[in-house]
Amino acid sequence: MSERDDASTYRSPVGTHDVLPPQSERWMQIVATFAERAARFGYGLVVTPIFEHVEVFQRVGASSDVVRKEMYELTDRGGRSLALRPEGTAPVVRAYVQHRPTPPWKTWYVAPNFRYERPQKGRYRQHWQLGAEVLGVDDPDVDVEVVALAHGFYTDLGLRRVRLIVNSMGAPQDRARYVAVLRDYLLSHADGLGDEFRARAEQHPLRLLDAKKEKWQDVLERAPQITEHLGDEEREHFEHVQRGLDALGIPYELDPRLVRGFDYYTSTTFEFASDALDGAQNAVGGGGRYDQLAEEMGGPVTPGIGFGIGIERVLIACEAEDLLLDPGPGLDAFVIDGVGDGTVAVLVAALRESGLRADRTYGGRSVKAQWKVADRSGAAYAVMLGRAEAERDAVGVKNLRTDEAQLEVPREQVAGWIRARREAPGLTEEHQ
Ligand code: HAM
C-alpha cells in the first residue's frame, strides 16, 4: 500500500456492505422465497441495466428527494448522462415502452439500487430490492393481487410484526385539486411553525404530511385528507381494493397521511411497516399505482402498479423477530484421504456429480487433522479413503451425527448408499 492510501481505501464504500456466508444463505432464501411466490402468481423475471439515461429516473418526480439530492449521476466516455438505478419502477416501465410486450405484463425483479443518503441502520447507499410491477391493467383486482403477493411473502418468511398501510392518491386531477387545497391550508396555519415549514408547504405540500417534527403535528393531523377529495371513480376503485383485501383476509390500516416518496403515484398506494424496526426506517416495502408513467415516457396510456421490498430491512426484521436462520441441508459427505494417491479428487468429483454435497481438505493434511475438519463441517457422513479399504475397492463410512460404528461400503456404491440414507433418514444397516 502506498503512503497515500488511507485506511478506508480498501473497505467497502460508506453506506454499502458485503454479504458473506453464512448470512448470505438467508439472503438467498429470501430471494428464492420471493421468486417461487412470484412464479405462483404468474410473474416473470425482468432484468434491466444497473444504469439508465438520467431522464428515465427524472420521470419519477422532480419533488422526490431521490431525484433532487440522491442520484448517482455520471457522464460516460461518450458524453452520455447516465444514472445508477435509484429505484426499480422507472426501468421496468422504460423496458415496457421500449419492447411493448402484450399486456398484462406481470414482472418481478431483484436488483441493487443506489441513493446518496445519510447512512444509518436500515438506510444505505446501495440497497437491494425485490419488486413486482404489473403493466396494462387498471382493474382493482390487480391492486389486491399485488398487495397479496407482498403480504404473503412476509408471511412465508415468518414475519409477524409487519403492518400493511393503505391510501389512495386519487386520479391526477384529484391529486392536483387536493394539493392546492392542502397548500392553502398549510400556509394559512404556518405562523409560528418556522421558515422551513412555510417553504415546504409552498414547494411540496404533500411531502410535508408525513414530516416527523413534533411542533408541526397539530397542524398536520388536522390537515384536509386526500381521501375526501377523490372523484367517484377513484373512490369506487379504492373501495373495491379494500373489499378485495377483506375477502382475502389481509389486514390493513387506512392512513390518509401515507405519502410515498415519488411523484408518479396515482390511486392506490401502500406501505408495509415493521414494528420490529426503528421508526424512521420501519418500511420493509412499499408501492402503488403509477397510471401515467408509461405515457410520460412516450409510451401508450398504460396503467401500472407495483412495489419494492428492501432486502436489507427484511433481514434486519428477521433478526429483530428472532427468526432462526434455516441452516440449509449442509454437506452430505466429507471425504478423508488416508491414501494420498489422488483418488480423493476422483471420489469427491463422483459424489458431487451424483448430486451429493461433498467436500474435502487440501494440501495433504494428516488424517487426524482431516477428521477434525470433517467433524466441524456439519456433514452427515465422513467417507474414509483408507489404505486397507482401498485394497478391497471399498471406503469406510461413518455417520457423524450418531455414534454408529464405521462401516465398509464398496467404493462404487458409496454415492448411492449415502443418497438412499439422505432420502430415507430412518434407514439403518439392516435395511440394506
Ligand atoms: P421505496 O419506498 O423508495 O419505493 O423503496 C422500497 C423499499 O426499499 C422501502 O420500503 C425499503 O424497504 C427499501 N429501501 C428504500 N430505500 C432504502 C435505503 N436507502 N436503504 C435500505 N433500504 C431501502 C420504491 O423504490 C418504488 N420503486 C416501489 C414501487 C414499485 N412503487 C411502485 N412499484
mmCIF file of C-alpha atoms in Angstrom, residues 232-422:
data_model
loop_
_atom_site.group_PDB
_atom_site.id
_atom_site.type_symbol
_atom_site.label_atom_id
_atom_site.label_comp_id
_atom_site.label_asym_id
_atom_site.label_seq_id
_atom_site.Cartn_x
_atom_site.Cartn_y
_atom_site.Cartn_z
ATOM 1 C CA ASP A 232 -66.387 8.925 -7.830
ATOM 2 C CA GLU A 233 -64.398 6.532 -9.988
ATOM 3 C CA GLU A 234 -61.355 6.650 -7.726
ATOM 4 C CA ARG A 235 -63.453 6.259 -4.602
ATOM 5 C CA GLU A 236 -65.109 3.176 -6.105
ATOM 6 C CA HIS A 237 -61.689 1.796 -7.124
ATOM 7 C CA PHE A 238 -60.345 2.306 -3.612
ATOM 8 C CA GLU A 239 -63.402 0.681 -2.016
ATOM 9 C CA HIS A 240 -63.075 -2.275 -4.391
ATOM 10 C CA VAL A 241 -59.439 -2.700 -3.283
ATOM 11 C CA GLN A 242 -60.496 -2.669 0.365
ATOM 12 C CA ARG A 243 -63.250 -5.234 -0.244
ATOM 13 C CA GLY A 244 -60.732 -7.396 -2.097
ATOM 14 C CA LEU A 245 -58.261 -7.283 0.797
ATOM 15 C CA ASP A 246 -61.084 -8.096 3.228
ATOM 16 C CA ALA A 247 -62.132 -11.066 1.080
ATOM 17 C CA LEU A 248 -58.586 -12.463 1.191
ATOM 18 C CA GLY A 249 -58.338 -11.869 4.942
ATOM 19 C CA ILE A 250 -55.417 -9.461 4.582
ATOM 20 C CA PRO A 251 -55.494 -6.970 7.459
ATOM 21 C CA TYR A 252 -54.699 -3.322 6.697
ATOM 22 C CA GLU A 253 -54.923 0.158 8.149
ATOM 23 C CA LEU A 254 -56.116 3.173 6.192
ATOM 24 C CA ASP A 255 -53.834 6.176 6.541
ATOM 25 C CA PRO A 256 -54.689 9.270 4.508
ATOM 26 C CA ARG A 257 -51.329 10.739 5.515
ATOM 27 C CA LEU A 258 -49.366 7.972 3.834
ATOM 28 C CA VAL A 259 -47.365 9.806 1.202
ATOM 29 C CA ARG A 260 -44.914 7.770 -0.790
ATOM 30 C CA GLY A 261 -41.665 9.309 -1.943
ATOM 31 C CA PHE A 262 -42.251 9.536 -5.704
ATOM 32 C CA ASP A 263 -44.389 11.854 -7.814
ATOM 33 C CA TYR A 264 -45.539 9.084 -10.153
ATOM 34 C CA TYR A 265 -48.068 7.640 -7.727
ATOM 35 C CA THR A 266 -51.768 7.801 -8.530
ATOM 36 C CA SER A 267 -54.688 5.912 -6.967
ATOM 37 C CA THR A 268 -53.811 3.029 -4.605
ATOM 38 C CA THR A 269 -50.628 3.421 -2.535
ATOM 39 C CA PHE A 270 -49.410 1.192 0.274
ATOM 40 C CA GLU A 271 -46.554 0.518 2.613
ATOM 41 C CA PHE A 272 -45.530 -2.397 4.828
ATOM 42 C CA ALA A 273 -44.147 -1.222 8.185
ATOM 43 C CA SER A 274 -42.334 -3.486 10.613
ATOM 44 C CA ASP A 275 -42.942 -2.782 14.295
ATOM 45 C CA ALA A 276 -39.734 -4.684 14.990
ATOM 46 C CA LEU A 277 -37.705 -1.918 13.298
ATOM 47 C CA ASP A 278 -36.754 1.630 14.241
ATOM 48 C CA GLY A 279 -39.464 4.172 13.430
ATOM 49 C CA ALA A 280 -37.740 6.166 10.710
ATOM 50 C CA GLN A 281 -36.567 3.065 8.810
ATOM 51 C CA ASN A 282 -39.501 0.788 9.523
ATOM 52 C CA ALA A 283 -40.778 0.474 5.926
ATOM 53 C CA VAL A 284 -39.944 -3.024 4.745
ATOM 54 C CA GLY A 285 -41.751 -2.424 1.474
ATOM 55 C CA GLY A 286 -43.975 -0.030 -0.383
ATOM 56 C CA GLY A 287 -45.608 0.663 -3.672
ATOM 57 C CA GLY A 288 -48.643 1.805 -5.536
ATOM 58 C CA ARG A 289 -50.194 2.704 -8.869
ATOM 59 C CA TYR A 290 -48.476 4.884 -11.437
ATOM 60 C CA ASP A 291 -51.064 5.056 -14.184
ATOM 61 C CA GLN A 292 -49.351 7.822 -16.162
ATOM 62 C CA LEU A 293 -45.705 6.885 -16.054
ATOM 63 C CA ALA A 294 -45.620 4.892 -19.310
ATOM 64 C CA GLU A 295 -47.261 7.757 -21.156
ATOM 65 C CA GLU A 296 -44.760 10.219 -19.667
ATOM 66 C CA MET A 297 -42.018 8.068 -21.150
ATOM 67 C CA GLY A 298 -43.511 8.320 -24.610
ATOM 68 C CA GLY A 299 -45.478 5.076 -24.461
ATOM 69 C CA PRO A 300 -49.181 4.391 -24.878
ATOM 70 C CA VAL A 301 -51.548 5.102 -21.973
ATOM 71 C CA THR A 302 -50.760 2.141 -19.721
ATOM 72 C CA PRO A 303 -51.835 1.794 -16.117
ATOM 73 C CA GLY A 304 -49.289 0.218 -13.792
ATOM 74 C CA ILE A 305 -48.883 -0.911 -10.206
ATOM 75 C CA GLY A 306 -46.091 -2.471 -8.206
ATOM 76 C CA PHE A 307 -43.980 -2.460 -5.073
ATOM 77 C CA GLY A 308 -40.413 -2.698 -3.851
ATOM 78 C CA ILE A 309 -39.221 -4.600 -0.773
ATOM 79 C CA GLY A 310 -35.848 -3.754 0.809
ATOM 80 C CA ILE A 311 -33.892 -6.970 1.341
ATOM 81 C CA GLU A 312 -31.568 -5.471 3.986
ATOM 82 C CA ARG A 313 -34.549 -4.270 6.024
ATOM 83 C CA VAL A 314 -36.229 -7.659 5.719
ATOM 84 C CA LEU A 315 -33.011 -9.228 7.044
ATOM 85 C CA ILE A 316 -32.974 -6.796 9.979
ATOM 86 C CA ALA A 317 -36.657 -7.549 10.647
ATOM 87 C CA CYS A 318 -35.982 -11.328 10.606
ATOM 88 C CA GLU A 319 -33.226 -10.823 13.148
ATOM 89 C CA ALA A 320 -35.345 -8.490 15.287
ATOM 90 C CA GLU A 321 -38.153 -11.059 15.304
ATOM 91 C CA ASP A 322 -35.673 -13.797 16.278
ATOM 92 C CA LEU A 323 -36.425 -15.875 13.216
ATOM 93 C CA LEU A 324 -33.845 -18.606 13.219
ATOM 94 C CA LEU A 325 -31.659 -18.859 10.180
ATOM 95 C CA ASP A 326 -32.529 -22.056 8.342
ATOM 96 C CA PRO A 327 -29.073 -23.620 8.173
ATOM 97 C CA GLY A 328 -29.928 -25.377 4.897
ATOM 98 C CA PRO A 329 -29.241 -29.014 4.180
ATOM 99 C CA GLY A 330 -25.483 -28.913 4.918
ATOM 100 C CA LEU A 331 -22.893 -31.287 3.484
ATOM 101 C CA ASP A 332 -23.807 -34.914 2.813
ATOM 102 C CA ALA A 333 -20.258 -36.187 2.847
ATOM 103 C CA PHE A 334 -16.779 -35.168 3.903
ATOM 104 C CA VAL A 335 -14.067 -37.265 2.322
ATOM 105 C CA ILE A 336 -10.930 -38.075 4.313
ATOM 106 C CA ASP A 337 -7.868 -39.073 2.351
ATOM 107 C CA GLY A 338 -5.687 -41.678 4.009
ATOM 108 C CA VAL A 339 -4.087 -42.855 0.755
ATOM 109 C CA GLY A 340 -2.598 -39.750 -0.847
ATOM 110 C CA ASP A 341 -2.587 -41.176 -4.394
ATOM 111 C CA GLY A 342 -5.018 -38.712 -5.975
ATOM 112 C CA THR A 343 -8.087 -40.968 -5.604
ATOM 113 C CA VAL A 344 -9.648 -38.420 -3.245
ATOM 114 C CA ALA A 345 -10.181 -35.925 -6.090
ATOM 115 C CA VAL A 346 -11.871 -38.593 -8.218
ATOM 116 C CA LEU A 347 -14.090 -39.799 -5.379
ATOM 117 C CA VAL A 348 -15.177 -36.281 -4.351
ATOM 118 C CA ALA A 349 -15.940 -35.465 -8.002
ATOM 119 C CA ALA A 350 -18.032 -38.638 -8.339
ATOM 120 C CA LEU A 351 -20.015 -37.845 -5.183
ATOM 121 C CA ARG A 352 -20.691 -34.290 -6.358
ATOM 122 C CA GLU A 353 -21.692 -35.406 -9.871
ATOM 123 C CA SER A 354 -24.120 -37.885 -8.334
ATOM 124 C CA GLY A 355 -25.929 -34.941 -6.700
ATOM 125 C CA LEU A 356 -24.407 -35.062 -3.217
ATOM 126 C CA ARG A 357 -22.912 -32.088 -1.411
ATOM 127 C CA ALA A 358 -19.378 -33.228 -0.775
ATOM 128 C CA ASP A 359 -16.178 -31.574 0.415
ATOM 129 C CA ARG A 360 -12.610 -32.383 1.457
ATOM 130 C CA THR A 361 -9.474 -30.708 2.781
ATOM 131 C CA TYR A 362 -6.498 -29.687 0.648
ATOM 132 C CA GLY A 363 -2.744 -29.635 0.968
ATOM 133 C CA GLY A 364 -2.040 -33.193 2.183
ATOM 134 C CA ARG A 365 -3.095 -32.735 5.811
ATOM 135 C CA SER A 366 -2.792 -35.546 8.344
ATOM 136 C CA VAL A 367 -5.693 -37.959 8.692
ATOM 137 C CA LYS A 368 -6.222 -36.765 12.251
ATOM 138 C CA ALA A 369 -6.469 -33.146 11.127
ATOM 139 C CA GLN A 370 -8.883 -34.144 8.348
ATOM 140 C CA TRP A 371 -11.169 -35.929 10.841
ATOM 141 C CA LYS A 372 -11.272 -32.749 12.911
ATOM 142 C CA VAL A 373 -12.332 -30.687 9.912
ATOM 143 C CA ALA A 374 -14.903 -33.353 8.974
ATOM 144 C CA ASP A 375 -16.372 -33.244 12.498
ATOM 145 C CA ARG A 376 -16.643 -29.468 12.406
ATOM 146 C CA SER A 377 -18.068 -29.381 8.859
ATOM 147 C CA GLY A 378 -21.547 -30.456 9.903
ATOM 148 C CA ALA A 379 -21.506 -33.163 7.194
ATOM 149 C CA ALA A 380 -23.823 -36.137 7.631
ATOM 150 C CA TYR A 381 -21.149 -38.731 6.765
ATOM 151 C CA ALA A 382 -17.404 -38.968 6.727
ATOM 152 C CA VAL A 383 -16.114 -41.100 3.874
ATOM 153 C CA MET A 384 -12.753 -42.599 4.809
ATOM 154 C CA LEU A 385 -10.432 -43.450 1.966
ATOM 155 C CA GLY A 386 -8.140 -45.764 3.925
ATOM 156 C CA ARG A 387 -5.331 -47.991 2.682
ATOM 157 C CA ALA A 388 -6.879 -51.244 3.886
ATOM 158 C CA GLU A 389 -10.297 -50.416 2.400
ATOM 159 C CA ALA A 390 -8.666 -49.232 -0.856
ATOM 160 C CA GLU A 391 -7.197 -52.703 -1.364
ATOM 161 C CA ARG A 392 -10.751 -54.049 -1.354
ATOM 162 C CA ASP A 393 -12.054 -51.169 -3.574
ATOM 163 C CA ALA A 394 -14.082 -50.021 -0.600
ATOM 164 C CA VAL A 395 -14.323 -46.990 1.660
ATOM 165 C CA GLY A 396 -15.169 -46.535 5.320
ATOM 166 C CA VAL A 397 -18.383 -44.637 6.051
ATOM 167 C CA LYS A 398 -19.079 -43.065 9.420
ATOM 168 C CA ASN A 399 -22.293 -41.316 10.397
ATOM 169 C CA LEU A 400 -21.081 -38.101 12.032
ATOM 170 C CA ARG A 401 -24.412 -37.362 13.644
ATOM 171 C CA THR A 402 -24.823 -40.634 15.581
ATOM 172 C CA ASP A 403 -22.365 -42.891 17.382
ATOM 173 C CA GLU A 404 -22.863 -45.809 14.993
ATOM 174 C CA ALA A 405 -19.622 -47.603 14.209
ATOM 175 C CA GLN A 406 -17.821 -47.058 10.928
ATOM 176 C CA LEU A 407 -18.944 -49.369 8.120
ATOM 177 C CA GLU A 408 -17.323 -50.549 4.957
ATOM 178 C CA VAL A 409 -19.098 -49.859 1.638
ATOM 179 C CA PRO A 410 -17.894 -50.734 -1.896
ATOM 180 C CA ARG A 411 -16.463 -47.569 -3.404
ATOM 181 C CA GLU A 412 -18.690 -47.522 -6.475
ATOM 182 C CA GLN A 413 -21.748 -47.874 -4.243
ATOM 183 C CA VAL A 414 -20.978 -45.190 -1.685
ATOM 184 C CA ALA A 415 -22.786 -42.347 -3.501
ATOM 185 C CA GLY A 416 -25.986 -44.388 -3.811
ATOM 186 C CA TRP A 417 -25.618 -45.584 -0.204
ATOM 187 C CA ILE A 418 -25.462 -42.003 1.132
ATOM 188 C CA ARG A 419 -28.199 -40.784 -1.199
ATOM 189 C CA ALA A 420 -30.558 -43.548 -0.039
ATOM 190 C CA ARG A 421 -29.992 -42.510 3.579
ATOM 191 C CA ARG A 422 -30.432 -38.836 2.756
#
